[in-house]
PDB file of C-alpha atoms in Angstrom:
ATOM      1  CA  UNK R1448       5.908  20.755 -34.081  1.00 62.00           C
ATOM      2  CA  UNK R1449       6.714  24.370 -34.482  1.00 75.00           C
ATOM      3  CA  UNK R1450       4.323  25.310 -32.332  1.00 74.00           C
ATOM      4  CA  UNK R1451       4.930  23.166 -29.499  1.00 79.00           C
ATOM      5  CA  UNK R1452       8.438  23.994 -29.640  1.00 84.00           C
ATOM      6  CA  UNK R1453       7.342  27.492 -29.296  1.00 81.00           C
ATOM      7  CA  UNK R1454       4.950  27.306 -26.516  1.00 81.00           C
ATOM      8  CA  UNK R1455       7.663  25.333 -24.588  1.00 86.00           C
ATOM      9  CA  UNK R1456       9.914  27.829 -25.021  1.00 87.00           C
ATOM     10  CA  UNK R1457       7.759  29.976 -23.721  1.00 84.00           C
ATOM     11  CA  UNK R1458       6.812  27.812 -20.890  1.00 85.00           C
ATOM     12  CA  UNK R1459      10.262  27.884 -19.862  1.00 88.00           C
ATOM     13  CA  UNK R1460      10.816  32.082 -20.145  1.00 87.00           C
ATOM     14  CA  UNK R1461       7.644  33.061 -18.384  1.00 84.00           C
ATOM     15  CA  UNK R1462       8.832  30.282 -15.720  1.00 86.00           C
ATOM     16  CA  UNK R1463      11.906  32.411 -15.167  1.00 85.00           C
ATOM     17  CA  UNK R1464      10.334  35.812 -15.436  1.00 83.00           C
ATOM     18  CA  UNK R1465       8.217  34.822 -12.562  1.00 81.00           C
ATOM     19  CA  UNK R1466      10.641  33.586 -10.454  1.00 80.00           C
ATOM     20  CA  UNK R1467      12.248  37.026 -10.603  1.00 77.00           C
ATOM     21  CA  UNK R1468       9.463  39.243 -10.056  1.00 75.00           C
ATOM     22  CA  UNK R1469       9.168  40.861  -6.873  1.00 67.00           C
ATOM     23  CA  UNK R1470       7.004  38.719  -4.877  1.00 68.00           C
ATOM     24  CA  UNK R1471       8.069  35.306  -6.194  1.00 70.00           C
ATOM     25  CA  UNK R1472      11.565  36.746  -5.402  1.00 69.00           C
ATOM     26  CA  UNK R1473      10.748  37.233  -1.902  1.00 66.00           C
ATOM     27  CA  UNK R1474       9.867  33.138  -1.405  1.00 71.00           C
ATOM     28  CA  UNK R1475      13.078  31.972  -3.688  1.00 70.00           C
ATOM     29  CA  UNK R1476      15.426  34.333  -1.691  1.00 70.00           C
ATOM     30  CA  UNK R1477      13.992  32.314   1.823  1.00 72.00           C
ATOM     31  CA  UNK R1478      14.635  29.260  -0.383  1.00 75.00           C
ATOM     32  CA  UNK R1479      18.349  30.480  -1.129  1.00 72.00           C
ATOM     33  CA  UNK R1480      18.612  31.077   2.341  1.00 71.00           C
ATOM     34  CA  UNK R1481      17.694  27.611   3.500  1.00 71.00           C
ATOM     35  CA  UNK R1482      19.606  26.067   0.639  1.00 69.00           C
ATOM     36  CA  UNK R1483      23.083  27.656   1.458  1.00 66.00           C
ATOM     37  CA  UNK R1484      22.939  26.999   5.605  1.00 66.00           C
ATOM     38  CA  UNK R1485      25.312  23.989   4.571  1.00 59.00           C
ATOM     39  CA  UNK R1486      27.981  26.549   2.822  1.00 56.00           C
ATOM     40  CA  UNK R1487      30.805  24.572   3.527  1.00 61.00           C
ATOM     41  CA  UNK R1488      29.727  21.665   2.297  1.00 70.00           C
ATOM     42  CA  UNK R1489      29.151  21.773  -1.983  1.00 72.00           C
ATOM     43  CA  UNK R1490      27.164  18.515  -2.278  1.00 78.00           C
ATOM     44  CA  UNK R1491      24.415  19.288   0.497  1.00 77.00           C
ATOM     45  CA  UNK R1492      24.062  22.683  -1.543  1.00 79.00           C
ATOM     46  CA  UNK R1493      23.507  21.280  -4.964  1.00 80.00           C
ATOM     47  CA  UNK R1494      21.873  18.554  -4.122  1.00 85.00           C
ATOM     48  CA  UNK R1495      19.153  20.789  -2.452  1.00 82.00           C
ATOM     49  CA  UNK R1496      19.128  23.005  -5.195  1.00 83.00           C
ATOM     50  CA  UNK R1497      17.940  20.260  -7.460  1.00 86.00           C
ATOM     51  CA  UNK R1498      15.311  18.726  -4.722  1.00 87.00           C
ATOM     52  CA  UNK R1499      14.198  22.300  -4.553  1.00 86.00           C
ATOM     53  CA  UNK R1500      13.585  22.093  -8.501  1.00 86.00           C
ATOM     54  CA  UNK R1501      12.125  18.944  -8.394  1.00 90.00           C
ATOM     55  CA  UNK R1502       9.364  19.997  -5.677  1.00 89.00           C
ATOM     56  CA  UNK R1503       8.421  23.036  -7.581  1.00 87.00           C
ATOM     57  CA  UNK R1504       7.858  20.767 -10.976  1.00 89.00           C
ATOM     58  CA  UNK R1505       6.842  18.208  -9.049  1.00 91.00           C
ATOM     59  CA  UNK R1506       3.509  20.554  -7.598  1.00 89.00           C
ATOM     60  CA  UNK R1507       3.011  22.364 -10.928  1.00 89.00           C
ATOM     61  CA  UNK R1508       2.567  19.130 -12.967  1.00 88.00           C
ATOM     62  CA  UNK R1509       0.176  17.338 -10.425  1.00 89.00           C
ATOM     63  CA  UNK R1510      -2.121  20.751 -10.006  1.00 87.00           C
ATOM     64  CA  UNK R1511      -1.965  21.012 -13.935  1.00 85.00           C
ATOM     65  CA  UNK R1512      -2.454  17.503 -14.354  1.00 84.00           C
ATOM     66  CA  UNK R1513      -5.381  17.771 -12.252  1.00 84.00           C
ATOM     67  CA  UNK R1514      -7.070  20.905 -13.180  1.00 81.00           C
ATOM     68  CA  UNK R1515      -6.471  19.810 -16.964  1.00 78.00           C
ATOM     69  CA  UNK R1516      -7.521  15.975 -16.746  1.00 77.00           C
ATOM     70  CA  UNK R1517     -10.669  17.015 -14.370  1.00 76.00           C
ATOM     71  CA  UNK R1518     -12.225  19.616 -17.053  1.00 69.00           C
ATOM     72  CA  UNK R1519     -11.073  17.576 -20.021  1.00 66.00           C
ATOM     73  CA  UNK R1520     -12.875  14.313 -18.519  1.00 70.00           C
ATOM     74  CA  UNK R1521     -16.330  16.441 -18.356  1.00 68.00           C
ATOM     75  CA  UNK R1522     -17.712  16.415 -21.614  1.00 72.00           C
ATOM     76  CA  UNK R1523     -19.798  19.408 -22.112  1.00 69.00           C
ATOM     77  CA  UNK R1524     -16.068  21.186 -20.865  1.00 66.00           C
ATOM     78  CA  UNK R1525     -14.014  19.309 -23.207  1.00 65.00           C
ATOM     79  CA  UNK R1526     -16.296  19.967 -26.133  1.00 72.00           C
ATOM     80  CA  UNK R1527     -16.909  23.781 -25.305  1.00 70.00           C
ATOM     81  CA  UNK R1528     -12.712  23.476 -25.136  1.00 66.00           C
ATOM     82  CA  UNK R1529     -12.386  21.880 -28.795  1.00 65.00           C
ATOM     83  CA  UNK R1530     -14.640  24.473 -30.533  1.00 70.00           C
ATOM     84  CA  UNK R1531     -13.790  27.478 -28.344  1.00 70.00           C
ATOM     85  CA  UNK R1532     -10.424  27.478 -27.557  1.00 67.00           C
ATOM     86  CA  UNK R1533      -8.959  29.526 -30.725  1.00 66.00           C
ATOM     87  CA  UNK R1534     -11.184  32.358 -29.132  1.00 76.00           C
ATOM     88  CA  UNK R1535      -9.619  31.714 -25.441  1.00 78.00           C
ATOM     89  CA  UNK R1536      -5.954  31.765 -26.287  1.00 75.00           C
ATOM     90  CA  UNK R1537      -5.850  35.206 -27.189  1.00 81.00           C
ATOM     91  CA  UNK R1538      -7.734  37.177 -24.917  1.00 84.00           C
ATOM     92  CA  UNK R1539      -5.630  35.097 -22.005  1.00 81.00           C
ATOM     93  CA  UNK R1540      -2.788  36.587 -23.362  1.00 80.00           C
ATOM     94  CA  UNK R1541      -3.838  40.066 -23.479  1.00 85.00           C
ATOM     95  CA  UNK R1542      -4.577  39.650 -19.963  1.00 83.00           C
ATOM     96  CA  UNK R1543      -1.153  38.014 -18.824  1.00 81.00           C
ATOM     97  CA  UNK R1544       0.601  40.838 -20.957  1.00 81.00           C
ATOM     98  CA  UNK R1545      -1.740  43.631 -19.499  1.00 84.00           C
ATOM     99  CA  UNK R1546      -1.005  42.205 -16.377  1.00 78.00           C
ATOM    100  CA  UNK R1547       2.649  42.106 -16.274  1.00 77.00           C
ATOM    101  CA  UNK R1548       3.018  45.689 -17.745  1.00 81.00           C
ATOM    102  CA  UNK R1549       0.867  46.611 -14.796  1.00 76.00           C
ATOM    103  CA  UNK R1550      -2.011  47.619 -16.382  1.00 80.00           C
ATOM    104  CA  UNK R1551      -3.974  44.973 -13.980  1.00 74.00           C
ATOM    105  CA  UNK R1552      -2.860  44.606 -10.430  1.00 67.00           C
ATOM    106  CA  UNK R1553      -4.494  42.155  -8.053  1.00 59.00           C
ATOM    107  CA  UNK R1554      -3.592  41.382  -4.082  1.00 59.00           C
ATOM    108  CA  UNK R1555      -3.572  38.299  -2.947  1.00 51.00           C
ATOM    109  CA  UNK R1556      -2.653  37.256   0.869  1.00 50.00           C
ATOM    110  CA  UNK R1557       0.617  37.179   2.725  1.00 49.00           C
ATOM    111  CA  UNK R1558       3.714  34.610   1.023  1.00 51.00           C
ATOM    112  CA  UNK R1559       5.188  34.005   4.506  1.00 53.00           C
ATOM    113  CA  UNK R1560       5.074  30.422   6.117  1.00 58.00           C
ATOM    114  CA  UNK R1561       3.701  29.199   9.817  1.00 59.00           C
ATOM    115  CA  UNK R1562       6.366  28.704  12.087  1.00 60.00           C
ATOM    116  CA  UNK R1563       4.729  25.004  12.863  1.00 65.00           C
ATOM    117  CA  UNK R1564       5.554  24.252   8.826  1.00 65.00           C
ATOM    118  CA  UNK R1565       9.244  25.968   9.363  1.00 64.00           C
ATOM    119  CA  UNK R1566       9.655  23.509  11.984  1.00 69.00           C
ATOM    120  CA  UNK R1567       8.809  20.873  10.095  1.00 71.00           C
ATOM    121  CA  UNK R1568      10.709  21.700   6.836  1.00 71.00           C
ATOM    122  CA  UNK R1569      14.015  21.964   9.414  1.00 71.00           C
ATOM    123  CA  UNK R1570      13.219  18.769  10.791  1.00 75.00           C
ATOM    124  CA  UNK R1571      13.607  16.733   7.628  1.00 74.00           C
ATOM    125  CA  UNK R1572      17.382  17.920   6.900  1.00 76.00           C
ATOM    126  CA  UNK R1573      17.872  18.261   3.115  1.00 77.00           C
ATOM    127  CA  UNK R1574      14.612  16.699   2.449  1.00 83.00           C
ATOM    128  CA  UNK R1575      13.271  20.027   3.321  1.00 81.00           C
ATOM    129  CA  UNK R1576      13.995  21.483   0.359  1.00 82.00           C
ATOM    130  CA  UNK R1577      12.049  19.157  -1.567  1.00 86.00           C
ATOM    131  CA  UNK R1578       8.985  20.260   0.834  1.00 85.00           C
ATOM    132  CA  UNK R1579       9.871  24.022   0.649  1.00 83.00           C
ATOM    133  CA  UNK R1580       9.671  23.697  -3.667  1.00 84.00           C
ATOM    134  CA  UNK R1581       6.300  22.208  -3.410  1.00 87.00           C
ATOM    135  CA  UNK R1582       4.648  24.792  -0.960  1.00 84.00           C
ATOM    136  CA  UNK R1583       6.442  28.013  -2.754  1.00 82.00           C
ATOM    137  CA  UNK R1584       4.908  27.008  -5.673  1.00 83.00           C
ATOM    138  CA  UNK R1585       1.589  26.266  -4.444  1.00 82.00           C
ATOM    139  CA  UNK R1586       1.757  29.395  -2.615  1.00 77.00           C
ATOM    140  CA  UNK R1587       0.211  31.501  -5.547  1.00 76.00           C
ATOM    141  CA  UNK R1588       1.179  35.240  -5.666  1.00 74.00           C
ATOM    142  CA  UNK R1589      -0.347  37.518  -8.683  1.00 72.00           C
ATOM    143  CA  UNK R1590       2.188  37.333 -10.716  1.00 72.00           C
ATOM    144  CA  UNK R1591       2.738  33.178 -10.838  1.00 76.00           C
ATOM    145  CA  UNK R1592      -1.235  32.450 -10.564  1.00 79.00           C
ATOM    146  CA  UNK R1593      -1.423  34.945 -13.731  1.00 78.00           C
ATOM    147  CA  UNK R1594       1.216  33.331 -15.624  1.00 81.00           C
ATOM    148  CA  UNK R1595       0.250  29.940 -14.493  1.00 84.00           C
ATOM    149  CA  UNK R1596      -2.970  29.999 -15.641  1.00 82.00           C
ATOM    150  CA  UNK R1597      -1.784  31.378 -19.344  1.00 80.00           C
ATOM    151  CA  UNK R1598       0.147  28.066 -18.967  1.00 79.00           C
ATOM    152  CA  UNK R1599      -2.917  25.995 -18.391  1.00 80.00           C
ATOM    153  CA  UNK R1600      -4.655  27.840 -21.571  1.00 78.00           C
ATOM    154  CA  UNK R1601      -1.607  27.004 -23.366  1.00 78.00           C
ATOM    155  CA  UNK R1602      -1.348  23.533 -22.723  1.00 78.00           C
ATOM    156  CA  UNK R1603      -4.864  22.901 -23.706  1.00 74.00           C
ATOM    157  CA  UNK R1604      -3.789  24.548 -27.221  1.00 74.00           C
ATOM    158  CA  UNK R1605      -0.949  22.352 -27.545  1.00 73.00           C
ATOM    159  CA  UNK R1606      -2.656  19.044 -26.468  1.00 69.00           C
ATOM    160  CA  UNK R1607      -0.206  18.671 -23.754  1.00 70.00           C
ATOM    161  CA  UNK R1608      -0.843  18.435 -19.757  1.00 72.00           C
ATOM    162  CA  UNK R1609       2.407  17.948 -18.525  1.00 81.00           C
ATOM    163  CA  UNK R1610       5.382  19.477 -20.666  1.00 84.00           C
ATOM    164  CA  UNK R1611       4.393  23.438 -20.377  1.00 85.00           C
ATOM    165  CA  UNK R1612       3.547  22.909 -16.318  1.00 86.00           C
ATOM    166  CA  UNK R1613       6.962  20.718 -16.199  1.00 88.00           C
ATOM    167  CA  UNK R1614       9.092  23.752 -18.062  1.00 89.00           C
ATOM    168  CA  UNK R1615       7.447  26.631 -16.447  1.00 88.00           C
ATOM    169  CA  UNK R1616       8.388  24.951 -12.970  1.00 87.00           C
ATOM    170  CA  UNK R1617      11.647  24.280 -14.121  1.00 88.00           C
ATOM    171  CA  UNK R1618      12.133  28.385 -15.404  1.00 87.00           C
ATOM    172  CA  UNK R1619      10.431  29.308 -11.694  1.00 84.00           C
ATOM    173  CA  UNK R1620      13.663  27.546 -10.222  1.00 84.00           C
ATOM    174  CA  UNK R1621      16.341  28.178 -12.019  1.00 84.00           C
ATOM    175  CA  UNK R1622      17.842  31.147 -10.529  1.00 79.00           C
ATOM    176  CA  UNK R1623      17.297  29.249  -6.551  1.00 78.00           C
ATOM    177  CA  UNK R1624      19.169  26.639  -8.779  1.00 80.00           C
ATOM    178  CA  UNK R1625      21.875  29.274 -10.303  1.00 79.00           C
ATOM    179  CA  UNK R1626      22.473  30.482  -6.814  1.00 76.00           C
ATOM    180  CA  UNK R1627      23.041  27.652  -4.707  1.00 75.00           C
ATOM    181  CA  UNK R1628      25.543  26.880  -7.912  1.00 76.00           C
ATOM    182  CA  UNK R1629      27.467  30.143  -6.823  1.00 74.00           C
ATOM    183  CA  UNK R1630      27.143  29.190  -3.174  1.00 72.00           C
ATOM    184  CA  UNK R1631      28.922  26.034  -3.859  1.00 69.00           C
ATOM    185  CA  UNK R1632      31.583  27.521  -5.639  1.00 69.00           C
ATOM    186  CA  UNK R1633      31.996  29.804  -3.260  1.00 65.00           C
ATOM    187  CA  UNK R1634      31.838  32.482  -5.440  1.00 59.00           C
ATOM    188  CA  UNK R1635      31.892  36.301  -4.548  1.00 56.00           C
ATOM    189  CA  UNK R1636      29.372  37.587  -6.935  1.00 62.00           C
ATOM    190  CA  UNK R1637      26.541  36.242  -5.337  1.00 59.00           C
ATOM    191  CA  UNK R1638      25.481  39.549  -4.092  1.00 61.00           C
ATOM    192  CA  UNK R1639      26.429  41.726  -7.434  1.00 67.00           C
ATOM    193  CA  UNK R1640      24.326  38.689  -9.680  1.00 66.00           C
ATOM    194  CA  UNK R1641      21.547  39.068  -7.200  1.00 63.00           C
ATOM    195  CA  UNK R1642      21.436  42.811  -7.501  1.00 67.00           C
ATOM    196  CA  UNK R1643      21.551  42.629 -11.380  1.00 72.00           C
ATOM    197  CA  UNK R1644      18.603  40.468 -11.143  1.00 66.00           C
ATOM    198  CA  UNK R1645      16.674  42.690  -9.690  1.00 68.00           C
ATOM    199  CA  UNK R1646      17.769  45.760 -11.611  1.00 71.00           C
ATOM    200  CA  UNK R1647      16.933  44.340 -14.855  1.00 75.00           C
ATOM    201  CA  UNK R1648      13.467  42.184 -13.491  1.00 70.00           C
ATOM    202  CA  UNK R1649      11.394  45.747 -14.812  1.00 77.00           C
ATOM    203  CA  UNK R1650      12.850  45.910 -18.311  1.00 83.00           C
ATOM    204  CA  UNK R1651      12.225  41.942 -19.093  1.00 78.00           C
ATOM    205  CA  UNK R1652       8.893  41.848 -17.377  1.00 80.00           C
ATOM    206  CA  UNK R1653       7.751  45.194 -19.395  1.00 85.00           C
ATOM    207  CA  UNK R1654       9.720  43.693 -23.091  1.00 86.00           C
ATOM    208  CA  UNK R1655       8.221  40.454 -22.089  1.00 81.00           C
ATOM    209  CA  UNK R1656       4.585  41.949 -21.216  1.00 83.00           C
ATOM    210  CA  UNK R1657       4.733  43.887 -24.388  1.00 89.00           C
ATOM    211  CA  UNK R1658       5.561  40.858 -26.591  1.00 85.00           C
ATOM    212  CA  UNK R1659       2.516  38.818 -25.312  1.00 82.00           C
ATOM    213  CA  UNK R1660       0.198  41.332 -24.909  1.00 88.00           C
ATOM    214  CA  UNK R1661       1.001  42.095 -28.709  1.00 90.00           C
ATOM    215  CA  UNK R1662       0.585  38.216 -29.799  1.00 83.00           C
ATOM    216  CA  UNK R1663      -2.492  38.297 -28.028  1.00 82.00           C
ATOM    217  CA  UNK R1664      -4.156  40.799 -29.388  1.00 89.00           C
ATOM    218  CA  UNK R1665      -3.077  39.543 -33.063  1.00 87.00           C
ATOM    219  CA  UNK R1666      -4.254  36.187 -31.894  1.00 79.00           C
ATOM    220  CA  UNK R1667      -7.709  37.706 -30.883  1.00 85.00           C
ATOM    221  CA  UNK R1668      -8.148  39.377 -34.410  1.00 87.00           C
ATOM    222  CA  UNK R1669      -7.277  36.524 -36.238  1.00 81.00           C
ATOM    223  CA  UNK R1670     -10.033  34.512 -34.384  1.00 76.00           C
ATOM    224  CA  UNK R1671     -12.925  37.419 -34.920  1.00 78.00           C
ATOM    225  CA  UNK R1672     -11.975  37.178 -38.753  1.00 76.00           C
ATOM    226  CA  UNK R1673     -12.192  33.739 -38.959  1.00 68.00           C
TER     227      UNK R1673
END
């Protein structure tokens, strides 16, 4: 139980921590921007807010669901899991914290969407949001496909295929979901909460690298010794 609670925790924090980085940042601050075109009107604002959650759980959970229930259903996978898996979870981890103390950099393509799918997202009024949550969180940038996949590993440990995906979308909302809170209130430290954000997104992402990279590496020795 301990365990799970921990790894859901954790779910939930790295979900956060990646929303925040800088290029998931650069797709939640076009989703803030879309979310608070309806300023004078609080309900419209919220209630995107939470569609916008919903559609980023929403596509995390199906493509876990799917990637998990798809090798677990093979056999020869699920069995190489079982027996192997204490040997997986902590060289993951020391790869996720190498990467976010950027020890490991990768490059993926551009975050930016067509102006066909623009159209489209405008055309379905608030419902847009909804459609915006799904493709920002499909659309995988180093940071979130990293983390991501150290959720997938995870929720193998754990036995679980939807409650780390379902947290971890939940943490990569929150702040779109904290802002269009201030936007509705109207309140006039939008732009001084946004710039803390990003002045103190390097010292959580490097205590928060450290930490896992550390766990991982204990992880990986206790699994050598064994």
């Amino acid at each position: 139980m301990t365990e799970v609670l921990v790894a859901a925790a954790t779910a939930l924090w790295l979900g956060v921590l990646t929303s925040i980085s800088p290029c998931p940042l650069a797709t939640n601050i076009t989703a803030i921007s879309y979310i608070g075109r309806r300023i004078d009107n609080t309900r419209h604002v919220l209630l995107a807010g939470l569609l916008y959650t919903i559609g980023r759980v929403a596509a995390y959970v199906g493509l876990a669901s799917l990637l998990l229930q798809t090798a677990l259903s093979v056999p020869s996978v699920a069995q190489f899991l079982q027996k192997y898996m204490h040997l997986i979870l902590g060289p993951t981890l020391v790869l996720v914290g190498m990467f976010l103390l950027g020890l490991i950099e990768l490059r993926f393509g551009g975050q930016g969407l067509s102006e066909s799918v623009k159209q489209r997202v405008d055309r379905l009024g608030i419902w847009g949001a909804l459609l915006l949550g799904v493709l920002f969180a499909l659309a995988f940038c180093p940071t979130s496909a990293a983390l991501f996949f150290g959720n997938i590993v995870a929720s193998l440990t754990v036995g679980s295929t939807v409650l780390l995906p379902m947290l971890y979308g939940v943490g990569t909302a929150l702040p779109v979901l904290g802002f269009a809170l201030l936007i509705a209130l109207g309140s006039k430290k939008l732009g001084e909460t946004f710039n803390a954000i990003t002045a103190t997104e390097r010292w959580v992402r490097t205590g928060t690298g450290c930490i896992v990279l550390l766990v991982g590496c204990l992880l990986t020795i206790q699994a050598l010794l064994q």
